[in-house]
Short mmCIF file of C-alpha atoms and ligand atoms in Angstrom, two decimals:
data_model
loop_
_atom_site.label_atom_id
_atom_site.label_comp_id
_atom_site.label_asym_id
_atom_site.label_seq_id
_atom_site.Cartn_x
_atom_site.Cartn_y
_atom_site.Cartn_z
CA MET A 1 -20.69 -26.88 5.21
CA ASN A 2 -22.61 -25.25 7.96
CA ALA A 3 -22.69 -22.39 5.39
CA VAL A 4 -25.35 -23.90 3.61
CA SER A 5 -27.93 -24.04 6.47
CA GLU A 6 -26.94 -20.51 7.56
CA ILE A 7 -27.58 -19.10 4.06
CA LEU A 8 -30.87 -21.15 3.93
CA SER A 9 -32.03 -19.74 6.99
CA LEU A 10 -31.79 -16.28 5.89
CA ARG A 11 -33.58 -16.88 2.62
CA ASP A 12 -36.83 -15.06 4.02
CA CYS A 13 -35.06 -11.85 4.47
CA LEU A 14 -33.00 -11.60 1.54
CA PRO A 15 -33.53 -10.93 -2.22
CA SER A 16 -34.18 -13.69 -4.27
CA ARG A 17 -30.96 -14.01 -6.76
CA TYR A 18 -27.92 -15.21 -5.33
CA ALA A 19 -24.46 -14.17 -6.87
CA ILE A 20 -21.47 -16.35 -5.16
CA ILE A 21 -18.17 -14.38 -5.71
CA CYS A 22 -14.78 -16.35 -5.09
CA ASP A 23 -11.57 -16.86 -6.65
CA THR A 24 -10.59 -20.01 -8.80
CA THR A 25 -8.76 -22.01 -5.89
CA VAL A 26 -12.11 -21.55 -3.62
CA ARG A 27 -14.33 -22.11 -6.77
CA GLY A 28 -12.86 -25.51 -7.08
CA LEU A 29 -12.94 -26.45 -3.34
CA TYR A 30 -16.13 -25.02 -2.38
CA GLY A 31 -17.91 -22.80 -4.94
CA GLN A 32 -19.28 -25.39 -7.04
CA LYS A 33 -20.06 -27.41 -4.03
CA LEU A 34 -22.05 -24.50 -2.29
CA GLN A 35 -23.98 -23.18 -5.44
CA GLN A 36 -25.04 -26.90 -6.19
CA ASN A 37 -26.02 -27.08 -2.47
CA LEU A 38 -28.03 -24.24 -2.50
CA THR A 39 -29.69 -24.76 -6.00
CA SER A 40 -30.87 -28.32 -4.75
CA LYS A 41 -32.70 -26.62 -2.05
CA GLY A 42 -34.41 -24.25 -4.44
CA LEU A 43 -32.38 -21.05 -4.46
CA ASP A 44 -31.75 -19.20 -7.72
CA VAL A 45 -27.76 -19.25 -7.40
CA LYS A 46 -24.90 -18.35 -9.92
CA LEU A 47 -21.24 -18.57 -9.43
CA PHE A 48 -18.63 -16.00 -10.52
CA SER A 49 -14.71 -16.09 -10.03
CA PHE A 50 -11.59 -14.16 -10.49
CA PRO A 51 -8.09 -15.38 -10.45
CA SER A 52 -6.57 -16.18 -7.11
CA GLY A 53 -4.14 -13.46 -5.52
CA GLU A 54 -3.59 -9.82 -4.38
CA GLN A 55 -2.53 -9.04 -7.74
CA TYR A 56 -6.40 -9.64 -9.00
CA LYS A 57 -7.56 -7.44 -6.37
CA THR A 58 -8.18 -4.57 -8.91
CA ARG A 59 -10.68 -2.07 -10.59
CA GLN A 60 -10.42 -4.14 -13.65
CA THR A 61 -11.73 -7.32 -12.05
CA LYS A 62 -14.51 -5.31 -10.19
CA GLU A 63 -15.68 -4.17 -13.43
CA SER A 64 -15.47 -7.50 -15.13
CA ILE A 65 -17.51 -9.59 -12.64
CA GLU A 66 -20.14 -6.52 -12.37
CA ASN A 67 -20.39 -6.70 -16.43
CA GLU A 68 -20.97 -10.80 -15.90
CA LEU A 69 -23.62 -9.91 -13.41
CA PHE A 70 -25.23 -7.60 -15.86
CA GLU A 71 -25.04 -10.12 -18.52
CA ASN A 72 -26.55 -12.75 -16.38
CA GLY A 73 -29.78 -10.55 -15.53
CA PHE A 74 -28.77 -9.62 -11.98
CA GLY A 75 -30.10 -6.26 -10.90
CA ARG A 76 -31.59 -4.95 -7.50
CA ASP A 77 -32.84 -8.14 -6.34
CA THR A 78 -29.29 -9.61 -5.92
CA CYS A 79 -27.71 -11.03 -2.73
CA ILE A 80 -24.14 -11.19 -3.07
CA ILE A 81 -22.32 -14.03 -1.12
CA ALA A 82 -18.60 -13.49 -0.85
CA LEU A 83 -16.96 -16.95 -0.35
CA GLY A 84 -13.32 -16.77 -0.05
CA GLY A 85 -10.10 -15.04 2.03
CA GLY A 86 -9.60 -11.45 2.26
CA VAL A 87 -9.19 -10.49 -1.14
CA VAL A 88 -12.49 -11.97 -2.09
CA LEU A 89 -14.42 -10.38 0.68
CA ASP A 90 -12.67 -7.06 -0.08
CA MET A 91 -13.66 -7.29 -3.65
CA ALA A 92 -17.15 -8.70 -3.46
CA GLY A 93 -17.62 -6.44 -0.60
CA PHE A 94 -16.92 -3.55 -2.71
CA ILE A 95 -18.99 -4.65 -5.56
CA ALA A 96 -22.13 -5.34 -3.22
CA ALA A 97 -21.65 -1.62 -1.71
CA THR A 98 -21.82 -0.14 -5.15
CA PHE A 99 -23.80 -2.76 -7.65
CA CYS A 100 -27.16 -0.99 -8.20
CA ARG A 101 -26.27 1.64 -5.52
CA GLY A 102 -25.76 -1.45 -2.94
CA VAL A 103 -27.26 -4.66 -2.34
CA PRO A 104 -27.38 -7.15 0.61
CA LEU A 105 -23.89 -8.72 1.39
CA VAL A 106 -23.40 -12.10 2.90
CA MET A 107 -19.89 -13.01 3.98
CA VAL A 108 -18.33 -16.47 4.07
CA PRO A 109 -14.63 -16.08 5.10
CA THR A 110 -12.71 -19.20 4.26
CA THR A 111 -9.07 -18.20 5.62
CA LEU A 112 -8.02 -17.64 8.96
CA LEU A 113 -7.24 -14.09 8.44
CA ALA A 114 -10.49 -13.34 6.79
CA MET A 115 -12.31 -14.87 9.75
CA VAL A 116 -10.60 -13.02 12.30
CA ASP A 117 -9.83 -9.72 10.62
CA ALA A 118 -10.95 -9.05 6.84
CA SER A 119 -14.53 -10.06 7.72
CA ILE A 120 -14.91 -7.53 10.61
CA GLY A 121 -15.45 -3.94 10.44
CA GLY A 122 -16.98 -3.46 6.92
CA LYS A 123 -13.89 -2.15 4.95
CA THR A 124 -14.00 -2.97 1.36
CA GLY A 125 -12.14 -2.09 -1.59
CA VAL A 126 -9.39 -2.51 -4.39
CA ASN A 127 -5.78 -2.10 -4.71
CA THR A 128 -4.39 0.74 -7.58
CA PRO A 129 -1.31 1.43 -9.03
CA TYR A 130 -0.86 3.89 -6.74
CA GLY A 131 -1.20 1.93 -3.53
CA LYS A 132 -3.30 -0.80 -1.70
CA ASN A 133 -6.94 -0.52 -0.80
CA LEU A 134 -7.03 3.13 -2.18
CA VAL A 135 -10.67 2.56 -3.63
CA GLY A 136 -13.20 1.35 -1.77
CA SER A 137 -15.93 1.99 0.96
CA PHE A 138 -17.19 1.24 4.25
CA TYR A 139 -20.16 -1.61 3.82
CA GLU A 140 -21.42 -3.63 6.42
CA ALA A 141 -22.56 -7.31 5.67
CA GLU A 142 -25.87 -8.38 6.73
CA LYS A 143 -24.48 -11.71 7.80
CA ILE A 144 -20.75 -13.26 8.59
CA ILE A 145 -20.87 -16.99 8.51
CA GLN A 146 -17.86 -18.38 10.46
CA ASP A 147 -17.41 -22.05 9.40
CA THR A 148 -14.14 -23.49 10.54
CA SER A 149 -14.40 -26.69 8.56
CA PHE A 150 -13.10 -24.49 5.68
CA LEU A 151 -9.63 -24.36 7.38
CA GLN A 152 -8.89 -27.87 6.78
CA THR A 153 -7.56 -27.38 3.16
CA LEU A 154 -5.83 -24.16 4.14
CA PRO A 155 -1.81 -24.30 3.51
CA LYS A 156 0.24 -24.08 6.76
CA ASP A 157 1.30 -20.70 5.89
CA GLU A 158 -2.03 -18.99 5.38
CA ILE A 159 -3.00 -20.44 8.98
CA GLN A 160 0.44 -18.57 10.23
CA ASN A 161 -0.79 -15.42 8.68
CA GLY A 162 -4.04 -15.47 10.50
CA ILE A 163 -2.02 -16.26 13.58
CA VAL A 164 -0.15 -13.12 13.18
CA GLU A 165 -3.26 -10.77 13.48
CA MET A 166 -4.33 -12.92 16.47
CA ILE A 167 -1.44 -12.29 18.00
CA LYS A 168 -1.64 -8.42 17.54
CA HIS A 169 -5.06 -8.82 19.01
CA GLY A 170 -3.82 -10.05 22.14
CA LEU A 171 -0.88 -7.43 22.04
CA ILE A 172 -3.57 -4.68 21.55
CA ARG A 173 -6.44 -5.35 23.73
CA ASP A 174 -6.38 -8.69 25.69
CA SER A 175 -3.29 -10.17 27.79
CA GLU A 176 -5.21 -13.36 28.68
CA TYR A 177 -5.86 -13.94 25.17
CA PHE A 178 -1.96 -13.70 24.46
CA ASP A 179 -1.28 -16.04 27.24
CA PHE A 180 -3.96 -18.57 25.26
CA LEU A 181 -2.15 -17.91 22.05
CA GLU A 182 1.12 -18.54 24.01
CA THR A 183 0.09 -21.93 25.58
CA HIS A 184 -1.97 -23.44 22.78
CA VAL A 185 0.49 -23.46 19.84
CA GLN A 186 0.14 -27.08 18.80
CA GLU A 187 -3.62 -27.08 19.28
CA LEU A 188 -4.03 -24.17 17.16
CA MET A 189 -1.64 -25.09 14.33
CA GLY A 190 -3.40 -28.64 14.54
CA LEU A 191 -6.70 -26.92 14.08
CA ASP A 192 -8.05 -28.30 17.18
CA LEU A 193 -11.54 -27.29 16.91
CA ASN A 194 -12.27 -26.35 20.54
CA SER A 195 -9.00 -24.13 20.67
CA ILE A 196 -9.47 -22.47 17.28
CA GLU A 197 -12.85 -21.66 17.79
CA LYS A 198 -12.24 -20.27 20.99
CA ALA A 199 -9.54 -18.33 19.35
CA ILE A 200 -11.74 -17.05 16.56
CA HIS A 201 -14.46 -15.82 18.79
CA ASP A 202 -11.92 -13.79 21.07
CA SER A 203 -10.37 -12.33 18.19
CA VAL A 204 -13.84 -11.50 16.59
CA GLN A 205 -14.80 -10.01 19.75
CA ILE A 206 -11.85 -7.87 20.00
CA LYS A 207 -11.77 -6.31 16.72
CA THR A 208 -15.65 -6.00 16.80
CA ALA A 209 -15.51 -3.91 19.85
CA ILE A 210 -12.50 -1.64 18.73
CA VAL A 211 -14.39 -0.88 15.26
CA LYS A 212 -17.53 -0.33 16.98
CA ALA A 213 -16.05 2.28 19.22
CA ASP A 214 -14.52 4.03 16.07
CA THR A 215 -16.45 2.96 12.89
CA LYS A 216 -14.56 5.37 10.42
CA GLU A 217 -10.96 4.86 12.01
CA ASN A 218 -10.36 8.20 13.52
CA GLY A 219 -9.28 7.43 17.14
CA ILE A 220 -9.10 3.93 19.16
CA ARG A 221 -9.34 1.95 15.78
CA ARG A 222 -5.62 3.15 14.91
CA ILE A 223 -4.49 0.50 17.58
CA ILE A 224 -5.59 -2.18 15.09
CA ASN A 225 -2.62 -0.68 12.94
CA PHE A 226 0.07 -1.90 15.65
CA GLY A 227 3.11 -3.59 13.53
CA HIS A 228 1.55 -1.93 10.36
CA THR A 229 3.69 1.18 9.96
CA ILE A 230 6.91 -1.04 9.46
CA GLY A 231 4.78 -4.19 8.14
CA HIS A 232 3.39 -2.19 5.29
CA ALA A 233 6.74 -0.71 4.45
CA ILE A 234 8.15 -4.20 4.44
CA GLU A 235 5.45 -5.57 2.16
CA LYS A 236 5.99 -2.46 -0.02
CA ILE A 237 9.68 -2.87 -0.44
CA SER A 238 9.49 -6.42 -1.21
CA ASP A 239 7.02 -5.42 -3.92
CA TYR A 240 4.47 -7.59 -1.98
CA GLN A 241 6.57 -10.63 -2.45
CA ILE A 242 6.66 -11.02 1.55
CA SER A 243 3.00 -11.63 2.40
CA HIS A 244 1.02 -9.19 4.58
CA GLY A 245 0.86 -11.49 7.51
CA ARG A 246 4.75 -12.45 7.33
CA ALA A 247 5.47 -8.59 7.00
CA VAL A 248 3.07 -7.65 9.68
CA ALA A 249 4.96 -10.17 12.18
CA ILE A 250 8.19 -8.45 11.26
CA GLY A 251 6.59 -5.06 12.09
CA ILE A 252 5.00 -6.10 15.38
CA VAL A 253 8.35 -7.28 16.73
CA ALA A 254 10.01 -4.08 15.66
CA GLU A 255 7.51 -2.03 16.97
CA SER A 256 7.54 -3.76 20.32
CA TYR A 257 11.37 -2.79 20.19
CA LEU A 258 10.42 0.67 19.72
CA SER A 259 7.97 0.32 22.66
CA ILE A 260 10.62 -0.41 24.93
CA LYS A 261 12.11 3.06 25.32
CA LYS A 262 9.04 5.07 23.98
CA ALA A 263 6.20 3.14 25.90
CA HIS A 264 7.95 1.53 28.81
CA LEU A 265 7.22 -1.92 27.52
CA GLN A 266 9.57 -4.51 29.85
CA LYS A 267 12.15 -6.49 28.36
CA ASN A 268 10.79 -9.65 29.32
CA SER A 269 7.44 -8.73 27.73
CA TYR A 270 9.41 -8.06 24.45
CA GLU A 271 11.12 -11.32 24.74
CA ARG A 272 7.79 -12.90 25.41
CA ILE A 273 6.55 -11.39 21.73
CA LYS A 274 9.56 -12.71 20.16
CA ASN A 275 9.32 -16.14 21.62
CA ILE A 276 5.51 -16.50 20.45
CA PHE A 277 6.70 -15.75 17.14
CA GLN A 278 9.44 -18.56 17.24
CA SER A 279 6.71 -21.17 18.79
CA TYR A 280 4.66 -20.45 15.58
CA GLU A 281 7.84 -20.81 13.40
CA ILE A 282 7.03 -17.32 12.04
CA PRO A 283 10.09 -15.33 11.05
CA PHE A 284 10.40 -11.87 12.62
CA LYS A 285 13.74 -10.53 11.73
CA ILE A 286 14.16 -7.83 9.23
CA PRO A 287 15.09 -9.55 5.97
CA VAL A 288 18.95 -9.06 4.71
CA ASP A 289 17.97 -7.07 1.53
CA ILE A 290 15.97 -4.44 3.36
CA THR A 291 17.99 -1.39 3.71
CA LEU A 292 17.74 0.93 6.49
CA SER A 293 16.95 3.82 3.92
CA ALA A 294 14.56 1.94 1.98
CA LEU A 295 12.62 1.14 5.20
CA LYS A 296 12.71 5.01 6.41
CA ASP A 297 11.61 6.08 2.86
CA ALA A 298 8.65 3.36 2.68
CA MET A 299 7.52 4.27 6.29
CA VAL A 300 6.67 7.88 5.36
CA SER A 301 3.88 6.94 3.07
CA ASP A 302 1.94 5.12 5.84
CA LYS A 303 -1.56 6.89 6.38
CA LYS A 304 -0.69 7.44 9.97
CA SER A 305 2.22 9.99 9.06
CA LEU A 306 1.87 13.50 9.78
CA LYS A 307 3.89 16.01 7.89
CA GLY A 308 5.87 13.17 6.49
CA THR A 309 7.18 12.12 9.81
CA PRO A 310 5.74 8.17 10.18
CA ARG A 311 3.93 7.54 13.29
CA PHE A 312 3.68 4.30 15.30
CA VAL A 313 1.08 2.61 17.65
CA LEU A 314 3.19 1.08 20.55
CA ILE A 315 2.40 -0.85 23.50
CA SER A 316 3.31 -0.04 27.38
CA GLU A 317 2.47 -3.65 28.38
CA ILE A 318 1.23 -6.89 26.57
CA GLY A 319 -2.66 -5.91 25.93
CA LYS A 320 -2.28 -2.33 26.53
CA PRO A 321 -1.56 0.52 23.77
CA MET A 322 -0.05 3.48 24.97
CA VAL A 323 -1.81 6.98 24.51
CA PHE A 324 0.09 9.94 23.69
CA ASN A 325 -1.77 13.43 23.92
CA ASN A 326 -4.97 11.91 23.42
CA THR A 327 -3.86 9.92 19.98
CA TYR A 328 -2.77 6.10 19.61
CA CYS A 329 -0.04 6.96 17.66
CA THR A 330 3.60 8.87 18.08
CA SER A 331 6.38 9.53 16.00
CA VAL A 332 9.84 8.06 17.05
CA ASP A 333 13.26 9.52 17.14
CA ILE A 334 15.15 8.75 14.06
CA HIS A 335 18.20 7.32 16.33
CA GLU A 336 15.90 4.73 17.75
CA ILE A 337 14.57 3.72 14.58
CA GLU A 338 18.11 2.98 13.56
CA GLU A 339 18.82 0.97 16.96
CA MET A 340 15.85 -1.15 16.17
CA TYR A 341 16.83 -1.79 12.58
CA HIS A 342 20.44 -2.82 13.79
CA ALA A 343 19.05 -4.91 16.51
CA LEU A 344 16.62 -6.84 14.17
CA HIS A 345 18.28 -7.17 10.67
CA LYS A 346 19.13 -10.28 9.72
CA HIS A 347 23.19 -10.22 9.08
P1 NAD B 401 -6.48 -14.36 0.26
O1 NAD B 401 -7.70 -13.95 0.04
O2 NAD B 401 -5.44 -14.15 -1.03
O3 NAD B 401 -6.26 -15.89 0.63
C1 NAD B 401 -4.93 -16.64 0.47
C2 NAD B 401 -4.94 -17.99 -0.32
O4 NAD B 401 -5.70 -18.93 0.30
C3 NAD B 401 -5.44 -17.51 -1.75
O5 NAD B 401 -4.67 -18.26 -2.87
C4 NAD B 401 -6.84 -18.21 -1.65
O6 NAD B 401 -7.29 -18.80 -2.86
C5 NAD B 401 -6.56 -19.33 -0.69
N1 NAD B 401 -7.62 -20.07 -0.15
C6 NAD B 401 -8.74 -19.38 0.53
N2 NAD B 401 -9.41 -19.98 1.31
C7 NAD B 401 -9.11 -21.45 1.15
C8 NAD B 401 -9.38 -22.61 1.87
N3 NAD B 401 -10.43 -22.76 2.53
N4 NAD B 401 -8.34 -23.65 1.43
C9 NAD B 401 -7.38 -23.33 0.68
N5 NAD B 401 -7.15 -22.39 0.00
C10 NAD B 401 -7.67 -21.28 0.19
O7 NAD B 401 -5.47 -13.74 1.42
P2 NAD B 401 -6.15 -13.57 2.76
O8 NAD B 401 -4.83 -13.71 3.95
O9 NAD B 401 -7.16 -14.16 3.21
O10 NAD B 401 -6.54 -11.95 2.87
C11 NAD B 401 -5.63 -11.02 2.40
C12 NAD B 401 -6.26 -9.76 2.03
O11 NAD B 401 -7.31 -9.21 3.12
C13 NAD B 401 -5.42 -8.77 1.46
O12 NAD B 401 -6.03 -8.03 0.34
C14 NAD B 401 -5.67 -7.56 2.52
O13 NAD B 401 -5.92 -6.10 2.02
C15 NAD B 401 -7.37 -8.07 3.04
N6 NAD B 401 -7.78 -7.41 4.30
C16 NAD B 401 -8.78 -6.82 4.35
C17 NAD B 401 -9.11 -6.51 5.93
C18 NAD B 401 -10.43 -5.70 5.89
O14 NAD B 401 -10.56 -4.97 7.16
N7 NAD B 401 -11.18 -5.38 5.00
C19 NAD B 401 -8.44 -6.71 6.86
C20 NAD B 401 -7.26 -7.55 6.72
C21 NAD B 401 -7.06 -7.99 5.19
#
């Protein structure tokens, strides 16, 4: 684990007590080992965990971890080490943001999605019964430690979830990166070290640059939401049975379809977008049981909606988002949404 030496190198500039927060899966795989390694080097480290899964990213879990921290004597001199996928980073990041009014945070992402997406941009938070990520804060980590060796134990469908966000990065910002993803399918799915490290590096650069240009999500940061108006709607209709990555893959293809008429995306580019998902064996058709009316209703609650009308980020080319009256999203005529639905719905 490179993470050990990187954390040790920070010891002079961080507080004296370390709380590793992870989920139960990562605890068994890496949490205990990391705690032992750091303890053997003389650090004061305790390990805290909560059950794996999106359904535990709640205010209740946050409170119970905070209580455990206090019961173990943690206070202002704490450094939180968030070790895990996006769920853990969002949860532990939010705890760090508010514990004793804020303590230093080190992020150690262990899923591909967390490496290229959830660890970048400083968004932390938890879900509520009223919706996902509705309570949280912007809180930057002191350090993000990227260690691809964690990916060795990650199931294939979780690798694919990360690939979806990487494809999105290429589509909204960098056509050469998209070409790379298109031509290195075997290498990336096989976790070839050079290819995966190059791809993670490029994705991190793309997301970091967008986020830096718009830290509070008022302008260009919107483009990160490409594929998400429809993606979030599908996630919600399926009651989160369809994972975020899978839903966003469907959303990306659907919003690329909308981009043909509304943003002049070439048909052959649209075909390339469908093909890349096929190459990574990531389904992109709208599932049979998702009806058009459910989709229309669910899209309205997207945060980009304006006066009850859903809005979409669209692309004019691979690598280029479309600008509409100085904003990066637009509404789309209902007939175009219906046409898209019929073209992409699994019959
Ligand atoms: P996740 O954290 O639930 O991890 C997926 C599964 O993989 C879990 O069961 C986890 O225990 C397991 N796991 C983690 N690392 C592993 C490893 N190395 N080997 C084997 N199994 C491992 O899901 P995710 O896809 O990483 O993250 C999704 C979450 O991230 C969502 O809650 C989403 O809202 C959030 N997110 C946040 C941001 C942000 O900007 N803050 C961006 C994107 C996504």
